[in-house]
One Martini backbone bead per residue (centre of mass of N, CA, C, O) as a GRO file, in nm:
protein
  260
    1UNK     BB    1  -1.821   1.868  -2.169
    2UNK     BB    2  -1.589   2.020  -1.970
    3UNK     BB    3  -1.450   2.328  -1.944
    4UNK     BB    4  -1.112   2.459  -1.958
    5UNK     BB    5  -0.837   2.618  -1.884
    6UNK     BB    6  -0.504   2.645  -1.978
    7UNK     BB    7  -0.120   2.723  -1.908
    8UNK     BB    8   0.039   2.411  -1.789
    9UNK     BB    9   0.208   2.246  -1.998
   10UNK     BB   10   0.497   2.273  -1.846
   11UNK     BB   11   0.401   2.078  -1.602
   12UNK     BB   12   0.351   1.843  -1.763
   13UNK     BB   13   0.351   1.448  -1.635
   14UNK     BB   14   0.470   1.173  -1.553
   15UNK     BB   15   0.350   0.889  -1.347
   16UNK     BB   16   0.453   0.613  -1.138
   17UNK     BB   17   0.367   0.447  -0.954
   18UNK     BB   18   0.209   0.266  -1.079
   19UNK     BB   19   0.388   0.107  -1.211
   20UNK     BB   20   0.551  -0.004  -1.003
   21UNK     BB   21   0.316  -0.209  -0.908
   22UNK     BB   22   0.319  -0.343  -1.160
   23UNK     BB   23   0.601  -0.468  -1.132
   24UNK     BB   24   0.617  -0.551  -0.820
   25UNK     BB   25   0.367  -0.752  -0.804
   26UNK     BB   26   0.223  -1.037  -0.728
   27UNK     BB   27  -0.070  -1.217  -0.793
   28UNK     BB   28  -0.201  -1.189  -0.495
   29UNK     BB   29  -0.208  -0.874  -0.488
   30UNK     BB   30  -0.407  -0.913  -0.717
   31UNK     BB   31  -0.714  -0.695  -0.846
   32UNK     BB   32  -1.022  -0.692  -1.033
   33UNK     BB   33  -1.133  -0.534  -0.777
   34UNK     BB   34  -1.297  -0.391  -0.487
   35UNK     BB   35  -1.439  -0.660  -0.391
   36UNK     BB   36  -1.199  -0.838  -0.378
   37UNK     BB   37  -1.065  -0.662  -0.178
   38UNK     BB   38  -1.234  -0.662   0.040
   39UNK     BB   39  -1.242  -0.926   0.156
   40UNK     BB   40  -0.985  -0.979   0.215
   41UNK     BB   41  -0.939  -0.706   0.428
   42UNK     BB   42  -1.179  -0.856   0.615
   43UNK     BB   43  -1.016  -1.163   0.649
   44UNK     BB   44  -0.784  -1.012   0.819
   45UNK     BB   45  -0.933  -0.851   1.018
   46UNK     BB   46  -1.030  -1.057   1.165
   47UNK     BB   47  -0.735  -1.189   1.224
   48UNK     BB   48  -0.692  -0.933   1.413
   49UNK     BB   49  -0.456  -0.779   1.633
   50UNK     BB   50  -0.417  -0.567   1.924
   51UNK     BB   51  -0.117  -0.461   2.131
   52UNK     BB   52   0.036  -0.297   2.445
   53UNK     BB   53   0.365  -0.356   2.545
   54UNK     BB   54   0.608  -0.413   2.693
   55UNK     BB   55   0.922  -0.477   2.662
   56UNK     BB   56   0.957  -0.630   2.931
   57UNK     BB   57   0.757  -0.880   2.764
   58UNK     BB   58   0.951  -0.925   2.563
   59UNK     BB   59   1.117  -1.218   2.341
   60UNK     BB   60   1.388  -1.369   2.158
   61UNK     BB   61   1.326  -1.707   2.049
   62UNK     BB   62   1.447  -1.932   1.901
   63UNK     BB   63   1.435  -2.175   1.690
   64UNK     BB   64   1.480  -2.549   1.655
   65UNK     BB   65   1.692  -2.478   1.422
   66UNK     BB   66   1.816  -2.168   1.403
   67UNK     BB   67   1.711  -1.969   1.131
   68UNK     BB   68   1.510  -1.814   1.360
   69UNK     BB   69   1.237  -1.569   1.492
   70UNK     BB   70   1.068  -1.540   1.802
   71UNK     BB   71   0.805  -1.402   1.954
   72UNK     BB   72   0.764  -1.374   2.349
   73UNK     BB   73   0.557  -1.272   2.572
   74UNK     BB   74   0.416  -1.324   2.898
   75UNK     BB   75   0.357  -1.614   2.841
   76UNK     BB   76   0.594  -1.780   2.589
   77UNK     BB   77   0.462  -1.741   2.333
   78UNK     BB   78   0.564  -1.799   2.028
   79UNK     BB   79   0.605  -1.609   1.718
   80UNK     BB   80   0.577  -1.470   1.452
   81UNK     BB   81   0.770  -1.238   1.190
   82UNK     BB   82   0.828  -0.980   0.982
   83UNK     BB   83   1.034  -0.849   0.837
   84UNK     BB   84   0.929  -0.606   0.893
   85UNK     BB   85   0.872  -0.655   1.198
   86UNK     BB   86   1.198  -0.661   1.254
   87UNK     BB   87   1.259  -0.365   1.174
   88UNK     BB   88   1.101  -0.215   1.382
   89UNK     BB   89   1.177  -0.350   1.661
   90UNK     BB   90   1.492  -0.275   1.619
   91UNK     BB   91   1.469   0.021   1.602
   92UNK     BB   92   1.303   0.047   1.869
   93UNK     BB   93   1.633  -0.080   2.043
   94UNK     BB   94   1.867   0.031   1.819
   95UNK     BB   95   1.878  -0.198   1.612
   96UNK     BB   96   2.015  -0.322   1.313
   97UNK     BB   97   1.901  -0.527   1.108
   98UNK     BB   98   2.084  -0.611   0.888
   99UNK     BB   99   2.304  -0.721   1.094
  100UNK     BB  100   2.117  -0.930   1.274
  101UNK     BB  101   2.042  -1.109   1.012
  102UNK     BB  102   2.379  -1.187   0.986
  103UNK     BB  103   2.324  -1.363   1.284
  104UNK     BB  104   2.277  -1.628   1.446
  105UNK     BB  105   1.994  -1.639   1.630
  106UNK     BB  106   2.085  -1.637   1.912
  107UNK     BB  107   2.256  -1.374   1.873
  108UNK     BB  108   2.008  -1.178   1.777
  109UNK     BB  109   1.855  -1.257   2.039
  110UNK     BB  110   2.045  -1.107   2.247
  111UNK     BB  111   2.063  -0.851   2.120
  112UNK     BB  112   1.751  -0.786   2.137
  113UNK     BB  113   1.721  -0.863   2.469
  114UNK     BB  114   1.871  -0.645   2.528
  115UNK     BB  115   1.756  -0.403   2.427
  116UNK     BB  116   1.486  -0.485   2.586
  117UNK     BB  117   1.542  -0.511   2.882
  118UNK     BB  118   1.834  -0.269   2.921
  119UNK     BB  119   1.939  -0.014   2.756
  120UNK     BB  120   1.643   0.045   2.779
  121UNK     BB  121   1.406   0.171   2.858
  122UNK     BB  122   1.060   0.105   2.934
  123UNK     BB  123   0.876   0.038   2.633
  124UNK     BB  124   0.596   0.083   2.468
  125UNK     BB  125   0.458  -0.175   2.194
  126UNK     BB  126   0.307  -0.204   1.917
  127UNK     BB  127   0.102  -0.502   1.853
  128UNK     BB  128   0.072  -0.659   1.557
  129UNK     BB  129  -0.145  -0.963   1.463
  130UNK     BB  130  -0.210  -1.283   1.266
  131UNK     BB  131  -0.416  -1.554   1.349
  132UNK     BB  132  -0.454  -1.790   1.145
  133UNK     BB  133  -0.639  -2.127   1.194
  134UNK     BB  134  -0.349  -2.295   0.997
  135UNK     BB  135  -0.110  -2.081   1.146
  136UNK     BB  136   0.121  -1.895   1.231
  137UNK     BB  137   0.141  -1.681   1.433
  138UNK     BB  138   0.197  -1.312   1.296
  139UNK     BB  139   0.418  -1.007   1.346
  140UNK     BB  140   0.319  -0.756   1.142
  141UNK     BB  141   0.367  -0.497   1.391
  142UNK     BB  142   0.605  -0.263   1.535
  143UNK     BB  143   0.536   0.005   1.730
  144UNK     BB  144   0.373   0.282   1.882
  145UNK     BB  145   0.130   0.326   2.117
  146UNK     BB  146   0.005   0.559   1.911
  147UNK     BB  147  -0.074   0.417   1.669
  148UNK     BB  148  -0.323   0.490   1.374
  149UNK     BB  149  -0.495   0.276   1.241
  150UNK     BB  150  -0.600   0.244   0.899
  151UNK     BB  151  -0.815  -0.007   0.737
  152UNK     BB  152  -0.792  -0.139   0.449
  153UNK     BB  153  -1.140  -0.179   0.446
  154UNK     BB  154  -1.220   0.134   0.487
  155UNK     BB  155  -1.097   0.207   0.236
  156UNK     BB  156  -1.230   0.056   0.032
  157UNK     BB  157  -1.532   0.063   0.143
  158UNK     BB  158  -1.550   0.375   0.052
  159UNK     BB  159  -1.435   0.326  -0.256
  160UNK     BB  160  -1.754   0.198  -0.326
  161UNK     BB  161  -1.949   0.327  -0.233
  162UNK     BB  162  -1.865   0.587  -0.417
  163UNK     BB  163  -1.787   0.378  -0.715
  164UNK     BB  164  -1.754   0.101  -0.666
  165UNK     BB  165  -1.594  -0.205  -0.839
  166UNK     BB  166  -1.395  -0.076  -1.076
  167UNK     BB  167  -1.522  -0.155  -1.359
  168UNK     BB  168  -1.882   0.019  -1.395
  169UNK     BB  169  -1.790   0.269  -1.342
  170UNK     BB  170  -1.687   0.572  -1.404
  171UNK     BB  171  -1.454   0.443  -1.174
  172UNK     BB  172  -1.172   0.276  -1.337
  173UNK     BB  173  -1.003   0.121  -1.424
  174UNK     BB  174  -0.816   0.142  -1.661
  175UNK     BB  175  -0.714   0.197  -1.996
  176UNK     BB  176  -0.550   0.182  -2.290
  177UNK     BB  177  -0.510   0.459  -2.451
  178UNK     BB  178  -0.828   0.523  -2.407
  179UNK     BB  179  -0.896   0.173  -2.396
  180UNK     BB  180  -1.070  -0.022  -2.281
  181UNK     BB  181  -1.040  -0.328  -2.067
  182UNK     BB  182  -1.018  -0.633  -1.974
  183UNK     BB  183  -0.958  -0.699  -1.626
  184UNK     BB  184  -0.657  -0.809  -1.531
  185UNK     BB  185  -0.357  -0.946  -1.374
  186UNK     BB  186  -0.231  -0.744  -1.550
  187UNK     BB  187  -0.395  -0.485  -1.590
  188UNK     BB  188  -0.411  -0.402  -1.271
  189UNK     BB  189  -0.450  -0.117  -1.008
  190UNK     BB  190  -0.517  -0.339  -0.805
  191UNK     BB  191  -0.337  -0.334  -0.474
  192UNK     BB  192  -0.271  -0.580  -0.193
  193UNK     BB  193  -0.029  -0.618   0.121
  194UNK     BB  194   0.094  -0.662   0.369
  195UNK     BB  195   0.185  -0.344   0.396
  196UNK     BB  196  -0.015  -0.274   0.137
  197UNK     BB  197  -0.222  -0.054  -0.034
  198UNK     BB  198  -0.353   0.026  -0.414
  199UNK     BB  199  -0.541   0.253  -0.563
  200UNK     BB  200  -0.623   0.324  -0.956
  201UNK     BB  201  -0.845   0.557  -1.077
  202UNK     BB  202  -1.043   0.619  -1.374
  203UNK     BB  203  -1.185   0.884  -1.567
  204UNK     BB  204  -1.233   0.835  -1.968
  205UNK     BB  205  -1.508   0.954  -2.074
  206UNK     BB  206  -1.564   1.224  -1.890
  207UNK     BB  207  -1.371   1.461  -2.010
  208UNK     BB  208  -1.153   1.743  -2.039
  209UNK     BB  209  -1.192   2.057  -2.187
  210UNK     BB  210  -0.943   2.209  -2.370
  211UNK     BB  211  -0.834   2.496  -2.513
  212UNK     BB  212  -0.538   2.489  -2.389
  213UNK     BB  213  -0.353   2.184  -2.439
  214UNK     BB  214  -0.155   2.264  -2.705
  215UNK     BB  215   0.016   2.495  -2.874
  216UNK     BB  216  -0.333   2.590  -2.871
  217UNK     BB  217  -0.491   2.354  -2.855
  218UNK     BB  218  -0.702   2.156  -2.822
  219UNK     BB  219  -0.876   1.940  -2.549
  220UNK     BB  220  -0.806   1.642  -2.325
  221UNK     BB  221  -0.904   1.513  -1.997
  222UNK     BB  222  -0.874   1.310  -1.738
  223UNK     BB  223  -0.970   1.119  -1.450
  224UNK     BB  224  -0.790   1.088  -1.131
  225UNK     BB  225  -0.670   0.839  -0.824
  226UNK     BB  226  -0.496   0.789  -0.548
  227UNK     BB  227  -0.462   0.499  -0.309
  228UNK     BB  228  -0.301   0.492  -0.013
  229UNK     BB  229  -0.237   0.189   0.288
  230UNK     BB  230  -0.092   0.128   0.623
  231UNK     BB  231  -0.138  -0.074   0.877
  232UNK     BB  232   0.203  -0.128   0.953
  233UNK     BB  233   0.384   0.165   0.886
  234UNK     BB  234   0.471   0.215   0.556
  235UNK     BB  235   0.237   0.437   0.563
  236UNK     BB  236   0.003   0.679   0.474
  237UNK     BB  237  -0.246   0.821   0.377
  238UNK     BB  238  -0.319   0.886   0.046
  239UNK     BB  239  -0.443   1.134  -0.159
  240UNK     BB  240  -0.444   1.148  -0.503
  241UNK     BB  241  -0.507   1.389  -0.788
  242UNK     BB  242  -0.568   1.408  -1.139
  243UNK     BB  243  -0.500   1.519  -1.461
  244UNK     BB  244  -0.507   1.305  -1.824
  245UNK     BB  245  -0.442   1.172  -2.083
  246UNK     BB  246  -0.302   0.860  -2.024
  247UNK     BB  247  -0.263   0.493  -2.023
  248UNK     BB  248  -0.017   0.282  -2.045
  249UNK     BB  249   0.076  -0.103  -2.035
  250UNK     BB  250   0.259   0.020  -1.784
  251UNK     BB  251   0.122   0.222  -1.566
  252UNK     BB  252   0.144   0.498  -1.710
  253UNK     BB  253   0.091   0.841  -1.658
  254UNK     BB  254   0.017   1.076  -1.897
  255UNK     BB  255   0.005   1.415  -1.906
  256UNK     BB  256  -0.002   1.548  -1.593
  257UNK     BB  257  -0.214   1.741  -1.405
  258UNK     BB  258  -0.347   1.907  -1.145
  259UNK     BB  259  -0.183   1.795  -0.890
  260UNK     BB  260  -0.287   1.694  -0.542
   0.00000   0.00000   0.00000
């Protein structure tokens, strides 16, 4: 083991992330590898497309039951949106989402179409859409025209380079309570949907000793990290990285040290 000192006990704190994630995720999100998490995001990226049209080339029009709505581009075909991005294109033509929503779709096709059309300059927005071969294409993000999308298939697959595949490195989904488990869709830390990717990987083997892990006495800690990643501007790329005692079956981190 390495050795270093700590001094800063009262800092040490319970991290909450991964539990969200563990509580919130539905079946289809979860993974039990980064390889599996890999192919679903290379899966993905091949159906998926990117471009920057004016608002003056968008348009909103309900679909043929009046229950929702479709986006048509400069072609007049309508596509499907979904709840986050049209969200975004909301915000992004000064419209309330929350209120567009609770009003029969004609009328918020109306008032989108003021948006877009009318009430201000014309304006590029990035339409990021995924189109695939079985199913109505769908816009999944209405951004800036200058937004910088990192794909979550190369934040993966940087994270197998570096780690492998989740379960046989060094750096692995943890275990619970310090004690190895096998990896599966109910007490996995590797999740990725529509809006967001997260994982959380953790050596707990080669731990770091502590001389003075807690009023006074030795110990040691454990080493992890988060890594989340948003294609459609849900949050932006970010690394955290913390030492830790252990991880229980709520996946809620206790003793984080050192978090960074």
């Amino acid at each position: 083991m390495s050795h270093f000192t700590s001094e800063r006990d009262t800092e040490m704190s319970t991290l909450t992330e991964a539990h969200k994630q563990w509580a919130s995720r539905p079946a289809e999100e979860r993974f039990t590898t980064l390889t599996e998490m890999h192919s679903k995001m290379l899966a993905d990226r091949a159906i998926s497309k990117a471009k920057v049209l004016s608002s003056r080339d968008l348009s909103a029009v309900p679909t043929d039951d009046n229950q929702g709505l479709l986006i048509a581009g400069p072609g007049g075909r309508g596509i499907g949106i979904s709840h986050w991005a049209f969200g975004q294109l909301s915000s992004l033509v000064g419209a309330p989402a929350s209120y567009l929503r609770e009003l029969p779709a004609p009328v918020a096709a109306d008032c989108l179409n003021f948006g877009l059309k009318v009430t201000r300059d014309a304006q590029d927005v990035g339409i990021f859409a995924q189109c695939p071969s079985d199913s109505l294409p769908m816009i999944k993000a209405a951004t800036g025209p200058r937004y910088g999308r990192v794909w979550n298939c190369d934040v993966i697959g940087a994270l197998i380079d570096r780690f492998g595949d989740g379960q046989t490195g060094n750096f692995r989904v943890p275990g619970i309570r310090g004690n190895r488990v096998d990896v599966t869709r109910e007490n996995t830390t590797l999740y990725a949907g529509d809006r967001d990717c997260f994982v959380f990987l953790a050596d707990e083997v080669n731990r770091l000793e502590i001389h003075n892990r807690r009023d006074g006495r030795p110990g040691s800690l454990a080493r992890g990290f988060f890594v989340s990643n948003s294609e459609v501007g849900a949050s932006a790329l970010k690394v955290r990285t913390f030492l830790f005692d252990f991880v229980c079956e709520n996946r809620i981190v206790w003793g984080a040290d050192q978090v960074e």
